Coordinates of C-alpha atoms and ligand atoms in Angstrom, one line a residue:
M263 CA -88.4 -13.1 -148.1
S264 CA -89.8 -11.9 -144.6
A265 CA -88.5 -13.3 -141.8
D266 CA -91.7 -13.7 -140.3
P267 CA -91.0 -17.4 -138.7
L268 CA -94.5 -18.7 -138.9
Q269 CA -95.0 -17.8 -142.2
R270 CA -91.7 -19.6 -143.0
L271 CA -93.0 -22.6 -141.3
R272 CA -96.3 -22.8 -143.0
T273 CA -94.6 -22.4 -146.5
A274 CA -92.0 -25.3 -145.3
F275 CA -94.6 -27.4 -144.2
Q276 CA -97.2 -27.0 -146.9
N277 CA -94.1 -27.7 -149.7
A278 CA -93.1 -30.9 -147.6
I279 CA -96.6 -32.0 -147.8
V280 CA -97.2 -31.5 -151.7
A281 CA -93.7 -33.2 -152.1
A282 CA -94.7 -36.1 -149.6
F283 CA -98.4 -36.7 -150.9
G284 CA -98.6 -34.9 -154.1
D285 CA -100.3 -31.5 -155.2
D286 CA -104.0 -32.3 -154.2
W287 CA -102.7 -31.6 -150.7
R288 CA -101.6 -27.9 -151.7
D289 CA -104.2 -26.3 -149.4
T290 CA -103.9 -28.2 -146.6
D291 CA -103.7 -26.3 -143.3
P292 CA -100.0 -27.2 -141.8
V293 CA -101.3 -26.8 -138.2
I294 CA -98.5 -25.2 -136.8
R295 CA -99.1 -23.9 -133.0
P296 CA -97.0 -22.9 -130.0
A297 CA -95.5 -25.6 -128.6
A298 CA -97.5 -27.0 -125.7
K299 CA -94.7 -27.5 -123.6
P300 CA -91.5 -25.3 -124.1
E301 CA -89.1 -27.8 -123.2
H302 CA -90.3 -29.8 -126.6
G303 CA -89.6 -27.2 -128.8
D304 CA -91.0 -23.3 -130.1
F305 CA -93.8 -24.6 -132.0
Q306 CA -95.4 -28.0 -133.0
C307 CA -97.0 -29.2 -136.3
N308 CA -100.4 -31.3 -135.9
V309 CA -101.2 -31.7 -139.3
A310 CA -100.1 -35.6 -139.3
M311 CA -103.3 -36.9 -137.2
G312 CA -105.9 -35.3 -139.6
L313 CA -104.1 -36.1 -142.5
G314 CA -103.5 -39.6 -141.6
K315 CA -107.0 -40.0 -141.4
R316 CA -107.9 -39.0 -144.9
L317 CA -105.0 -40.5 -146.7
G318 CA -105.6 -43.8 -144.7
I319 CA -101.9 -43.9 -143.5
P320 CA -100.9 -44.0 -139.6
P321 CA -100.0 -40.5 -138.6
R322 CA -96.4 -41.3 -137.3
D323 CA -95.9 -42.3 -141.0
V324 CA -97.6 -39.1 -142.5
A325 CA -95.1 -37.2 -139.9
R326 CA -92.1 -39.3 -140.9
K327 CA -92.9 -38.7 -144.6
I328 CA -92.8 -34.8 -143.8
I329 CA -89.9 -34.7 -142.3
E330 CA -88.1 -36.8 -144.8
A331 CA -89.3 -34.1 -147.6
I332 CA -89.0 -30.8 -145.7
E333 CA -86.3 -28.1 -146.1
L334 CA -85.8 -26.1 -142.9
D335 CA -82.5 -24.5 -143.6
G336 CA -81.8 -21.3 -142.0
I337 CA -85.9 -22.2 -140.4
A338 CA -85.4 -24.7 -137.5
D339 CA -83.5 -27.3 -136.4
P340 CA -84.2 -30.6 -138.1
P341 CA -87.6 -31.6 -136.1
Q342 CA -88.7 -34.3 -133.9
I343 CA -91.9 -36.7 -134.1
A344 CA -93.3 -37.5 -130.7
G345 CA -96.4 -39.2 -129.3
P346 CA -99.0 -39.9 -132.0
G347 CA -97.6 -37.9 -134.8
F348 CA -97.0 -34.2 -133.4
I349 CA -93.6 -32.6 -135.2
N350 CA -91.8 -30.6 -132.5
I351 CA -89.7 -27.7 -133.9
R352 CA -86.9 -25.6 -132.7
L353 CA -86.7 -22.2 -134.6
D354 CA -83.3 -21.0 -136.0
E355 CA -81.2 -18.9 -133.5
A356 CA -80.7 -16.0 -136.3
L357 CA -84.1 -16.0 -137.8
L358 CA -85.7 -15.6 -134.6
S359 CA -83.3 -12.8 -134.1
S360 CA -84.0 -11.4 -137.6
A361 CA -87.7 -11.8 -136.8
I362 CA -87.6 -9.3 -134.0
E363 CA -85.2 -7.1 -136.0
E364 CA -87.8 -6.9 -138.6
M365 CA -90.8 -6.2 -136.2
D366 CA -89.0 -3.0 -134.7
T367 CA -90.6 -0.8 -136.6
S368 CA -94.0 1.2 -136.8
R369 CA -95.7 -1.5 -138.1
L370 CA -94.5 -4.1 -135.8
G371 CA -94.4 -6.7 -138.2
V372 CA -98.2 -6.4 -139.1
Q373 CA -98.1 -7.0 -143.0
P374 CA -100.8 -5.5 -144.9
D375 CA -103.9 -7.4 -146.4
P376 CA -102.5 -8.5 -149.7
D377 CA -106.2 -7.9 -151.1
P378 CA -107.3 -4.8 -149.4
S379 CA -111.1 -3.8 -150.0
I380 CA -114.0 -1.6 -148.9
V381 CA -115.7 -3.1 -145.6
V382 CA -118.8 -1.4 -144.3
I383 CA -119.0 -1.9 -140.7
D384 CA -122.7 -1.4 -139.4
M385 CA -122.5 -0.8 -135.6
C386 CA -124.2 1.3 -132.6
G387 CA -127.6 1.5 -134.2
V388 CA -129.3 3.4 -131.6
N389 CA -132.9 4.4 -131.6
V390 CA -134.2 8.0 -131.9
A391 CA -135.9 9.3 -128.9
K392 CA -134.4 6.1 -126.7
Q393 CA -131.7 5.9 -124.4
M394 CA -128.4 4.1 -125.6
H395 CA -128.7 0.8 -123.8
V396 CA -125.9 -1.9 -123.2
G397 CA -126.8 -3.5 -126.4
H398 CA -125.9 -0.3 -128.2
L399 CA -122.6 -0.3 -126.3
R400 CA -121.6 -3.8 -127.2
S401 CA -122.4 -2.8 -131.0
T402 CA -120.3 0.3 -130.7
I403 CA -117.2 -1.3 -129.1
I404 CA -117.1 -4.6 -131.2
G405 CA -117.5 -2.7 -134.6
D406 CA -115.0 0.1 -133.5
A407 CA -112.7 -2.8 -132.7
F408 CA -113.5 -4.5 -135.9
A409 CA -112.9 -1.1 -137.4
R410 CA -109.4 -0.5 -136.3
I411 CA -108.1 -4.0 -136.8
L412 CA -109.1 -4.3 -140.3
S413 CA -108.0 -0.4 -140.8
R414 CA -104.9 -1.5 -139.6
L415 CA -104.2 -4.4 -142.0
G416 CA -105.1 -2.1 -145.0
H417 CA -108.8 -1.9 -145.6
D418 CA -111.3 0.9 -146.5
V419 CA -113.5 0.5 -143.3
R420 CA -116.6 2.7 -143.5
K421 CA -118.4 2.7 -140.2
E422 CA -122.4 3.0 -140.5
N423 CA -124.5 4.0 -137.7
H424 CA -128.3 2.6 -139.2
L425 CA -130.0 4.7 -136.8
G426 CA -133.6 3.7 -135.8
D427 CA -134.9 7.0 -137.0
W428 CA -138.0 6.1 -139.2
G429 CA -141.0 4.5 -139.2
L430 CA -144.2 3.8 -136.6
P431 CA -142.1 4.1 -133.1
I432 CA -141.0 7.6 -133.7
A433 CA -144.4 8.6 -135.4
M434 CA -145.8 7.3 -131.9
V435 CA -143.8 9.6 -129.8
L436 CA -144.2 12.4 -132.2
H437 CA -148.1 12.2 -131.9
L438 CA -147.8 11.3 -128.0
L439 CA -145.9 14.9 -128.0
R440 CA -148.3 16.5 -129.7
S441 CA -151.3 15.5 -128.1
R442 CA -149.8 16.5 -124.6
H443 CA -148.6 19.9 -126.2
Q444 CA -145.1 19.2 -125.4
D445 CA -142.6 21.2 -128.0
P446 CA -139.9 18.8 -128.8
A447 CA -137.5 21.7 -128.8
T448 CA -137.4 21.5 -125.3
C449 CA -137.2 18.1 -124.8
T450 CA -134.2 16.2 -123.2
L451 CA -133.3 12.6 -124.0
E452 CA -135.1 11.4 -120.5
H453 CA -138.3 12.9 -121.4
L454 CA -138.0 11.5 -124.8
D455 CA -137.1 8.3 -123.3
A456 CA -140.5 8.6 -121.1
A457 CA -142.6 9.3 -124.1
Y458 CA -141.4 6.3 -126.2
R459 CA -142.3 4.3 -123.4
S460 CA -145.8 5.6 -122.8
A461 CA -146.6 5.4 -126.6
Q462 CA -145.5 1.8 -126.6
S463 CA -147.4 0.9 -123.8
L464 CA -150.6 2.9 -125.0
A465 CA -150.4 1.5 -128.7
K466 CA -150.3 -2.1 -127.1
G467 CA -153.0 -1.4 -124.7
D468 CA -153.5 -5.0 -122.9
A469 CA -153.6 -6.9 -126.1
A470 CA -151.1 -9.3 -124.3
G471 CA -153.6 -9.6 -121.3
L472 CA -156.2 -10.6 -123.6
H473 CA -153.8 -13.1 -125.4
A474 CA -152.9 -14.8 -122.2
G475 CA -154.1 -18.0 -121.1
G476 CA -155.5 -16.3 -118.1
L477 CA -158.5 -14.9 -119.9
R478 CA -160.8 -17.8 -119.1
H479 CA -160.3 -17.2 -115.2
V480 CA -160.4 -13.0 -115.6
G481 CA -164.4 -12.5 -115.0
P482 CA -166.5 -10.9 -117.5
H483 CA -165.3 -7.2 -116.2
R484 CA -161.8 -7.9 -116.6
I485 CA -162.5 -8.8 -120.0
A486 CA -164.6 -5.9 -120.7
E487 CA -162.0 -3.7 -119.3
L488 CA -159.3 -5.0 -121.6
E489 CA -161.5 -4.7 -124.4
A490 CA -162.4 -1.0 -123.7
Q491 CA -158.2 -0.5 -123.5
N492 CA -157.8 -2.0 -126.3
T493 CA -160.1 0.1 -128.4
G494 CA -157.9 2.8 -126.8
A495 CA -155.0 1.4 -128.2
D496 CA -156.6 1.1 -131.7
A497 CA -157.3 4.6 -131.5
F498 CA -153.8 5.7 -130.4
R499 CA -152.4 3.5 -133.0
A500 CA -154.6 5.1 -136.0
A501 CA -153.5 8.6 -134.9
A502 CA -150.3 7.8 -134.9
G503 CA -150.4 6.0 -138.3
E504 CA -152.0 9.0 -139.5
T505 CA -148.5 11.0 -138.1
L506 CA -146.2 8.7 -139.7
V507 CA -148.1 9.2 -143.1
G508 CA -147.9 12.7 -142.5
L509 CA -144.1 13.0 -142.0
Q510 CA -143.3 10.5 -144.8
A511 CA -145.2 13.0 -147.1
G512 CA -143.1 15.6 -145.7
D513 CA -145.1 17.9 -143.6
Q514 CA -143.4 20.6 -142.4
E515 CA -144.1 20.8 -139.1
L516 CA -143.6 17.2 -138.4
V517 CA -140.3 17.2 -140.1
T518 CA -139.1 20.0 -137.8
D519 CA -140.5 18.2 -134.6
W520 CA -138.9 14.8 -135.9
S521 CA -135.4 16.7 -136.4
C522 CA -135.4 18.0 -132.8
L523 CA -135.9 14.5 -131.9
I524 CA -132.8 13.4 -133.9
D525 CA -130.9 16.4 -132.2
V526 CA -131.4 15.2 -128.9
T527 CA -131.0 11.8 -129.6
L528 CA -127.7 12.5 -131.6
S529 CA -126.4 14.6 -129.0
A530 CA -126.4 12.4 -126.1
M531 CA -125.0 9.3 -128.3
A532 CA -122.0 11.8 -129.4
E533 CA -121.7 12.1 -125.3
A534 CA -121.6 8.5 -124.7
L535 CA -118.9 8.1 -127.7
Q536 CA -117.0 10.6 -126.7
L537 CA -116.6 8.7 -123.1
L538 CA -115.8 5.8 -125.3
G539 CA -113.4 7.4 -127.6
V540 CA -115.0 6.1 -130.6
E541 CA -115.2 8.1 -133.9
L542 CA -118.3 8.1 -135.3
G543 CA -118.7 11.0 -137.8
P544 CA -121.9 13.0 -139.1
D545 CA -121.3 11.3 -142.3
D546 CA -121.2 7.6 -140.5
N547 CA -124.7 8.7 -139.4
R548 CA -127.0 6.8 -142.1
G549 CA -130.2 6.1 -140.4
E550 CA -133.1 4.5 -141.8
S551 CA -134.6 7.6 -142.9
S552 CA -131.8 8.3 -145.3
Y553 CA -133.3 5.2 -147.4
R554 CA -136.9 6.8 -147.2
D555 CA -137.2 7.4 -150.9
K556 CA -135.5 4.0 -151.4
L557 CA -138.1 2.0 -150.2
E558 CA -140.6 1.9 -153.4
D559 CA -137.5 0.7 -155.4
V560 CA -137.1 -2.0 -153.1
I561 CA -140.3 -3.5 -153.3
D562 CA -140.3 -2.9 -157.5
A563 CA -137.5 -5.0 -157.6
F564 CA -138.8 -7.8 -155.8
T565 CA -142.2 -7.5 -157.5
Q566 CA -140.5 -7.2 -161.3
G567 CA -138.4 -10.2 -160.6
G568 CA -141.3 -12.2 -159.4
L569 CA -139.5 -12.8 -156.2
C570 CA -142.5 -11.7 -153.6
R571 CA -145.8 -12.7 -153.5
E572 CA -149.4 -11.0 -151.9
D573 CA -150.2 -12.4 -148.6
D574 CA -153.4 -11.3 -147.2
G575 CA -152.6 -7.6 -148.7
A576 CA -149.1 -7.7 -147.6
L577 CA -146.0 -8.6 -149.6
V578 CA -143.5 -11.2 -148.7
V579 CA -140.7 -12.9 -149.9
D580 CA -140.3 -16.7 -149.6
F581 CA -137.5 -18.9 -149.4
E582 CA -136.9 -22.4 -150.5
D583 CA -135.5 -24.1 -147.3
R584 CA -137.7 -22.5 -144.9
D585 CA -141.4 -22.0 -144.1
R586 CA -140.9 -18.3 -142.6
P587 CA -141.3 -15.6 -145.3
L588 CA -139.5 -11.9 -145.0
L589 CA -142.4 -9.4 -145.0
I590 CA -141.7 -6.2 -147.0
R591 CA -144.7 -4.6 -147.2
K592 CA -147.4 -4.5 -144.8
S593 CA -151.3 -4.7 -145.8
D594 CA -151.6 -1.0 -145.0
G595 CA -148.8 -0.1 -147.5
G596 CA -146.2 0.5 -144.8
F597 CA -142.7 -0.5 -145.3
L598 CA -140.5 -2.7 -142.4
Y599 CA -137.3 -2.7 -140.6
A600 CA -136.2 -5.5 -143.5
T601 CA -137.4 -3.0 -146.6
T602 CA -135.1 -0.1 -145.1
D603 CA -132.0 -2.9 -144.7
L604 CA -132.8 -4.4 -148.1
A605 CA -132.1 -0.8 -149.6
A606 CA -129.3 -0.2 -147.3
V607 CA -127.8 -3.5 -148.8
R608 CA -128.1 -2.2 -152.2
S609 CA -126.4 1.3 -151.3
R610 CA -123.2 -0.3 -149.3
C611 CA -122.8 -2.7 -152.6
R612 CA -123.6 -0.8 -155.4
D613 CA -122.6 2.8 -154.0
T614 CA -120.1 2.2 -152.1
G615 CA -118.4 -0.7 -153.3
A616 CA -118.5 -2.9 -149.9
A617 CA -117.0 -6.6 -150.4
R618 CA -117.9 -6.9 -147.4
C619 CA -120.8 -5.9 -144.9
I620 CA -120.5 -6.8 -141.2
Y621 CA -123.6 -6.2 -139.1
V622 CA -122.5 -5.7 -135.1
V623 CA -126.0 -6.3 -134.2
D624 CA -127.5 -8.5 -131.1
A625 CA -127.3 -12.2 -131.7
R626 CA -131.5 -12.3 -131.5
Q627 CA -131.6 -10.5 -134.6
R628 CA -130.1 -13.8 -136.6
D629 CA -133.1 -14.5 -138.2
H630 CA -133.9 -10.9 -139.5
F631 CA -130.0 -10.5 -141.0
R632 CA -130.3 -14.3 -142.4
D633 CA -133.9 -13.3 -144.3
V634 CA -132.1 -9.7 -145.6
F635 CA -128.9 -11.1 -146.8
D636 CA -130.9 -14.1 -148.6
A637 CA -133.4 -11.9 -150.0
A638 CA -130.4 -9.6 -151.2
R639 CA -128.8 -12.5 -152.8
L640 CA -132.2 -13.5 -154.5
V641 CA -132.5 -10.0 -156.1
G642 CA -128.5 -9.9 -157.0
W643 CA -127.8 -6.7 -154.6
D644 CA -124.9 -8.5 -153.3
Q645 CA -123.4 -7.4 -156.7
R646 CA -120.5 -5.2 -156.2
P647 CA -119.7 -2.7 -159.6
D648 CA -117.0 -5.1 -160.5
G649 CA -119.6 -7.9 -160.8
R650 CA -118.1 -10.2 -157.7
A651 CA -120.5 -10.6 -155.0
A652 CA -119.9 -9.2 -151.4
D653 CA -119.6 -11.0 -148.4
F654 CA -122.1 -10.1 -145.6
V655 CA -121.6 -11.2 -142.1
H656 CA -123.7 -10.9 -138.8
T657 CA -121.8 -11.1 -136.1
G658 CA -124.3 -11.6 -133.3
F659 CA -123.3 -10.9 -129.9
G660 CA -124.7 -11.9 -126.5
S661 CA -126.3 -10.0 -123.7
V662 CA -124.7 -8.3 -120.7
L663 CA -126.0 -9.8 -117.5
G664 CA -126.5 -8.3 -114.1
P665 CA -125.2 -10.2 -111.1
D666 CA -128.3 -12.3 -110.8
K667 CA -127.5 -13.7 -114.2
K668 CA -130.2 -11.7 -115.7
P669 CA -130.2 -9.0 -118.5
L670 CA -129.0 -5.8 -117.0
K671 CA -131.4 -3.7 -114.9
T672 CA -131.4 -0.9 -112.4
R673 CA -132.7 -1.3 -108.7
S674 CA -136.0 0.1 -110.2
G675 CA -136.4 -2.4 -113.1
D676 CA -135.4 -0.1 -115.9
N677 CA -132.9 -1.1 -118.4
V678 CA -129.4 0.7 -117.4
T679 CA -128.4 3.2 -119.3
L680 CA -125.1 3.6 -121.1
A681 CA -124.2 6.7 -119.6
S682 CA -125.1 5.7 -116.1
L683 CA -122.7 2.8 -116.7
L684 CA -120.0 4.2 -118.2
K685 CA -119.8 6.8 -115.3
E686 CA -119.6 4.8 -113.1
A687 CA -116.8 2.8 -114.8
I688 CA -114.9 5.9 -114.9
D689 CA -115.6 6.7 -111.1
R690 CA -114.3 3.3 -110.2
G691 CA -111.3 3.6 -112.4
T692 CA -110.3 6.8 -111.1
R693 CA -111.0 5.6 -107.8
E694 CA -108.7 2.8 -108.2
V695 CA -105.8 5.2 -109.9
R696 CA -106.0 7.8 -106.9
R697 CA -106.1 4.8 -104.4
R698 CA -102.4 3.8 -105.8
A699 CA -101.2 7.2 -106.3
E700 CA -101.2 7.7 -102.6
D701 CA -98.1 5.5 -102.3
P702 CA -95.0 7.4 -102.4
K703 CA -93.5 4.3 -104.3
S704 CA -96.0 4.8 -106.8
P705 CA -94.9 6.4 -110.3
T706 CA -98.3 8.3 -110.5
H707 CA -97.5 9.8 -106.8
E708 CA -96.7 13.2 -108.2
L709 CA -99.3 13.5 -111.0
S710 CA -101.7 16.2 -110.8
D711 CA -105.5 15.8 -110.3
E712 CA -105.9 16.1 -114.1
Q713 CA -103.3 13.9 -114.9
L714 CA -104.8 11.2 -112.5
N715 CA -108.1 11.6 -113.8
D716 CA -107.0 11.2 -117.4
I717 CA -105.4 8.0 -116.2
G718 CA -108.7 6.7 -114.3
R719 CA -110.8 7.1 -117.4
S720 CA -108.6 5.4 -119.6
V721 CA -108.6 2.5 -116.8
G722 CA -112.6 2.6 -116.2
I723 CA -113.5 2.9 -120.2
G724 CA -110.6 0.0 -120.9
A725 CA -111.9 -2.4 -118.2
V726 CA -115.6 -2.0 -119.7
K727 CA -113.9 -2.8 -123.6
Y728 CA -111.9 -5.2 -122.6
A729 CA -114.6 -7.2 -120.7
D730 CA -116.6 -6.9 -123.3
L731 CA -114.1 -8.0 -126.2
A732 CA -111.8 -10.9 -124.2
N733 CA -114.6 -13.7 -125.1
D734 CA -116.1 -15.0 -127.5
L735 CA -118.8 -12.6 -128.5
V736 CA -121.9 -14.8 -129.0
R737 CA -121.4 -15.2 -125.0
D738 CA -123.6 -13.5 -122.5
Y739 CA -121.3 -12.1 -119.7
V740 CA -121.6 -10.6 -116.2
F741 CA -121.3 -6.9 -115.9
D742 CA -119.3 -7.0 -112.5
L743 CA -117.1 -3.5 -112.2
D744 CA -115.1 -4.9 -109.3
R745 CA -113.7 -7.4 -111.2
M746 CA -113.4 -5.6 -114.3
V747 CA -111.2 -2.7 -112.9
A748 CA -109.1 -4.9 -110.9
F749 CA -105.1 -4.7 -111.9
E750 CA -104.9 -8.4 -111.5
G751 CA -106.3 -11.1 -113.5
D752 CA -108.1 -11.6 -117.2
T753 CA -108.4 -7.8 -117.1
G754 CA -107.8 -4.4 -119.3
P755 CA -106.3 -2.5 -116.8
Y756 CA -103.9 -5.6 -116.1
L757 CA -102.6 -5.1 -119.6
Q758 CA -102.3 -1.5 -119.2
Y759 CA -100.4 -1.8 -116.3
A760 CA -98.1 -4.4 -117.8
H761 CA -97.6 -1.4 -120.5
A762 CA -97.0 1.5 -118.1
R763 CA -94.6 -0.7 -116.0
I764 CA -92.0 -1.3 -119.0
R765 CA -92.4 2.2 -120.4
S766 CA -91.3 3.3 -116.8
I767 CA -88.6 0.8 -116.5
I768 CA -87.1 2.5 -120.2
R769 CA -87.5 6.0 -118.7
R770 CA -85.3 4.7 -115.7
A771 CA -82.7 3.4 -117.9
E772 CA -82.9 6.1 -120.2
D773 CA -82.5 4.2 -123.2
D774 CA -84.6 2.1 -125.2
G775 CA -82.1 -0.1 -126.6
R776 CA -82.4 1.1 -130.2
D777 CA -80.6 -0.9 -132.6
A778 CA -78.8 -2.9 -130.0
A779 CA -78.0 -6.6 -131.1
L780 CA -80.3 -8.8 -129.7
Q781 CA -79.3 -11.5 -127.1
L782 CA -81.7 -14.5 -126.7
E783 CA -79.8 -16.6 -124.5
A784 CA -82.2 -17.2 -121.6
P785 CA -85.0 -19.4 -122.0
E786 CA -86.9 -16.5 -120.6
E787 CA -85.4 -13.9 -123.7
R788 CA -86.2 -16.9 -126.2
R789 CA -89.5 -17.4 -124.6
L790 CA -90.3 -13.4 -125.1
A791 CA -89.3 -13.3 -128.7
L792 CA -91.2 -16.4 -129.7
V793 CA -94.4 -14.7 -128.3
L794 CA -93.6 -11.1 -130.0
T795 CA -93.4 -13.3 -133.3
R796 CA -96.8 -14.5 -133.3
W797 CA -98.2 -10.8 -133.4
N798 CA -98.5 -10.7 -137.3
D799 CA -100.4 -14.0 -137.2
T800 CA -102.5 -13.0 -134.3
V801 CA -103.8 -9.7 -136.0
H802 CA -104.8 -11.4 -139.1
A803 CA -106.5 -14.6 -137.7
A804 CA -108.7 -12.1 -135.5
A805 CA -109.6 -10.0 -138.7
R806 CA -110.4 -13.4 -140.7
F807 CA -112.7 -14.8 -138.0
L808 CA -113.5 -11.5 -136.8
E809 CA -112.8 -12.8 -132.9
P810 CA -111.1 -9.7 -131.0
H811 CA -110.5 -12.1 -128.1
R812 CA -107.6 -13.7 -130.2
I813 CA -105.9 -10.2 -129.9
A814 CA -106.7 -10.4 -126.0
G815 CA -105.3 -13.4 -125.4
Y816 CA -102.3 -12.7 -127.1
L817 CA -101.7 -10.0 -125.2
R818 CA -101.9 -11.8 -122.0
D819 CA -99.8 -14.4 -123.3
L820 CA -97.0 -11.3 -124.1
A821 CA -97.6 -9.7 -120.8
E822 CA -96.9 -13.3 -119.1
A823 CA -93.7 -14.0 -121.1
F824 CA -92.6 -10.5 -120.1
N825 CA -93.1 -11.3 -116.4
G826 CA -91.3 -14.2 -116.6
F827 CA -88.3 -12.5 -118.5
Y828 CA -88.2 -9.7 -116.4
Q829 CA -88.2 -12.0 -113.3
A830 CA -85.4 -13.9 -114.7
C831 CA -83.2 -11.6 -116.6
P832 CA -82.2 -8.5 -114.8
V833 CA -82.6 -5.3 -117.1
L834 CA -81.2 -2.3 -115.2
K835 CA -78.7 -4.2 -113.5
A836 CA -77.9 -6.9 -116.4
Q837 CA -74.3 -8.1 -116.2
S838 CA -73.1 -6.6 -119.4
D839 CA -73.8 -3.6 -121.2
A840 CA -74.7 -5.6 -124.1
A841 CA -77.4 -7.7 -122.4
R842 CA -78.9 -4.4 -120.7
K843 CA -79.5 -2.8 -124.2
S844 CA -80.7 -6.1 -125.7
R845 CA -83.1 -6.7 -123.2
L846 CA -84.4 -3.0 -123.3
R847 CA -84.6 -3.3 -126.5
L848 CA -87.0 -6.6 -126.0
A849 CA -88.7 -4.6 -123.5
D850 CA -89.4 -1.7 -125.7
I851 CA -90.7 -3.7 -128.4
T852 CA -93.0 -5.4 -126.0
S853 CA -94.3 -2.5 -124.7
R854 CA -95.1 -1.0 -128.5
V855 CA -97.0 -4.5 -129.1
L856 CA -98.9 -4.4 -125.9
K857 CA -99.8 -0.7 -127.2
D858 CA -100.6 -1.7 -130.7
G859 CA -103.0 -4.5 -129.6
L860 CA -104.7 -2.4 -126.7
C861 CA -105.6 0.2 -129.4
M862 CA -107.0 -2.3 -131.7
L863 CA -109.3 -3.2 -128.9
G864 CA -109.5 0.7 -128.7
I865 CA -108.4 0.6 -125.1
D866 CA -105.5 3.4 -124.4
A867 CA -102.2 2.6 -123.1
P868 CA -101.3 5.5 -120.7
D869 CA -97.4 5.5 -120.0
C870 CA -97.6 5.8 -116.5
M871 CA -100.0 4.0 -114.0
Ligands
LIG970 N1 -131.7 0.2 -134.1 C1 -131.7 -1.3 -134.2 C2 -132.0 -1.6 -132.7 O1 -131.8 -1.3 -131.7 C3 -130.3 -2.0 -134.7 C4 -129.8 -1.4 -136.1 C5 -128.8 -2.6 -136.5 N2 -128.4 -2.7 -137.7 C6 -129.5 -2.4 -139.0 N3 -128.7 -2.6 -140.1 N4 -130.4 -3.1 -138.9 O2 -132.3 -2.8 -132.8

């Protein structure tokens, strides 16, 4: 049996609940948490309050019945009831040591998921001919963290970059470049991005102005002007529409131009991914265009199933519980974002065999995904080859805000590009690392420029990723590099530094305490060991709820427990050789867990900082 104390406690409490109240309560979560106050114990079981309510029994009586029934030999001391019905638990000394010893392998006690499956992660999702913006940054960082966490538990993860590379916006750019006699082969992403924006405003004309309430007050001249612009917009859209038809029909010249746009966008993307340390290979790029031959099938399936209806020439899918229908084909015969997404769902479930599809996309697309997932279920496309239904999740994330608490913009009001943001983060990280290296006592003092730059890059990127992952994903957050790159506070560099500091202790000791007998006598030693034992549970919870911030919070607890330990328990100057070796071993395992956790968040852990 594994020595994982949390698992042992959970099983023991579950069995006691069944023994006391019957088999109906077998699936009750025993609500075991780290003790709120260490003087009360190591863990506490908070089940009695909720269970008491459901059973109609005072919680203290529930707690008493549980501890009468519980078998904790070799797991914990006899538990104590406190307050309204908390059960305080102090772990058995020997179990705690053997749990830590068991962790001392390359898996660090993290057990594989007993039911591994294929998981598709829809991430990044950049749009062709557009600069990557901060929303794509979040999608990439979060998707990558999910991939790392789930792979660590043994799932077969497939990252998919659902590039926006098909449809009218791209055709508009192609049309605009042609009408300006600009050769796409010579365009940079900046050119394309400018063309994209011109095309968007040309297509819109000033329709927004016409609809605005101001219309009544603008006077006849202005109305005529707006109408004239709209005629221009109509002409532009019509021409772009023809380009789209040509592209969809496989017109050779258009297809060649179109591939140029893809190449330019993908090489800029590859540069950003390289800086971020995110691997997304060519096989992972599955743009909207890769489903272009499947769109008719989508329409056929819904039509044949009687699952859609015609509405003013368009095709829509209705849902029982809401008025908003899903548009799957426009009246001009064109397909939509949703049509492509439905084709993608089918390929992911049927061809890839995904048990779980996770869409890491801006929270503003919540309705879109709700509609797509429900439509997929209607038509039975959530079926995997083995007949079981796949699980779809949209993990919508919040916006990145500027210091004014509004979506991040440059001074000129443009969207901030990913490349500029990452460069600035790396600059700041490097400056901070260099400043520290000037101190002759710093372990980085002797390092070369190149080494310092590498560490600076890790610090800058780590700072950005940590700030992105350390909070609830749906929350907006303010992008504040000064705070993010600081070595103190709730930051990535703080954790990187905690790791590097332990590595430097071990370097100085020239000994990592391998195989030493553990002594967990001081309260701070015990406390550090207790935090370590929560690692397996933390990773599984982060995977189950798709909440990387659980890992971030855990790493902070671990770094703090280590600081407390290091202050109270001398390592290099320990009183006995046995104590020194035991402490080195604890320190070594701590640093490896820190590194493992940072790695799951996609953050480097340099050995020296
Ligand atoms: N290209 C889209 C955008 O920038 C994101 C794609 C998300 N993935 C998807 N399967 N729809 O908004």
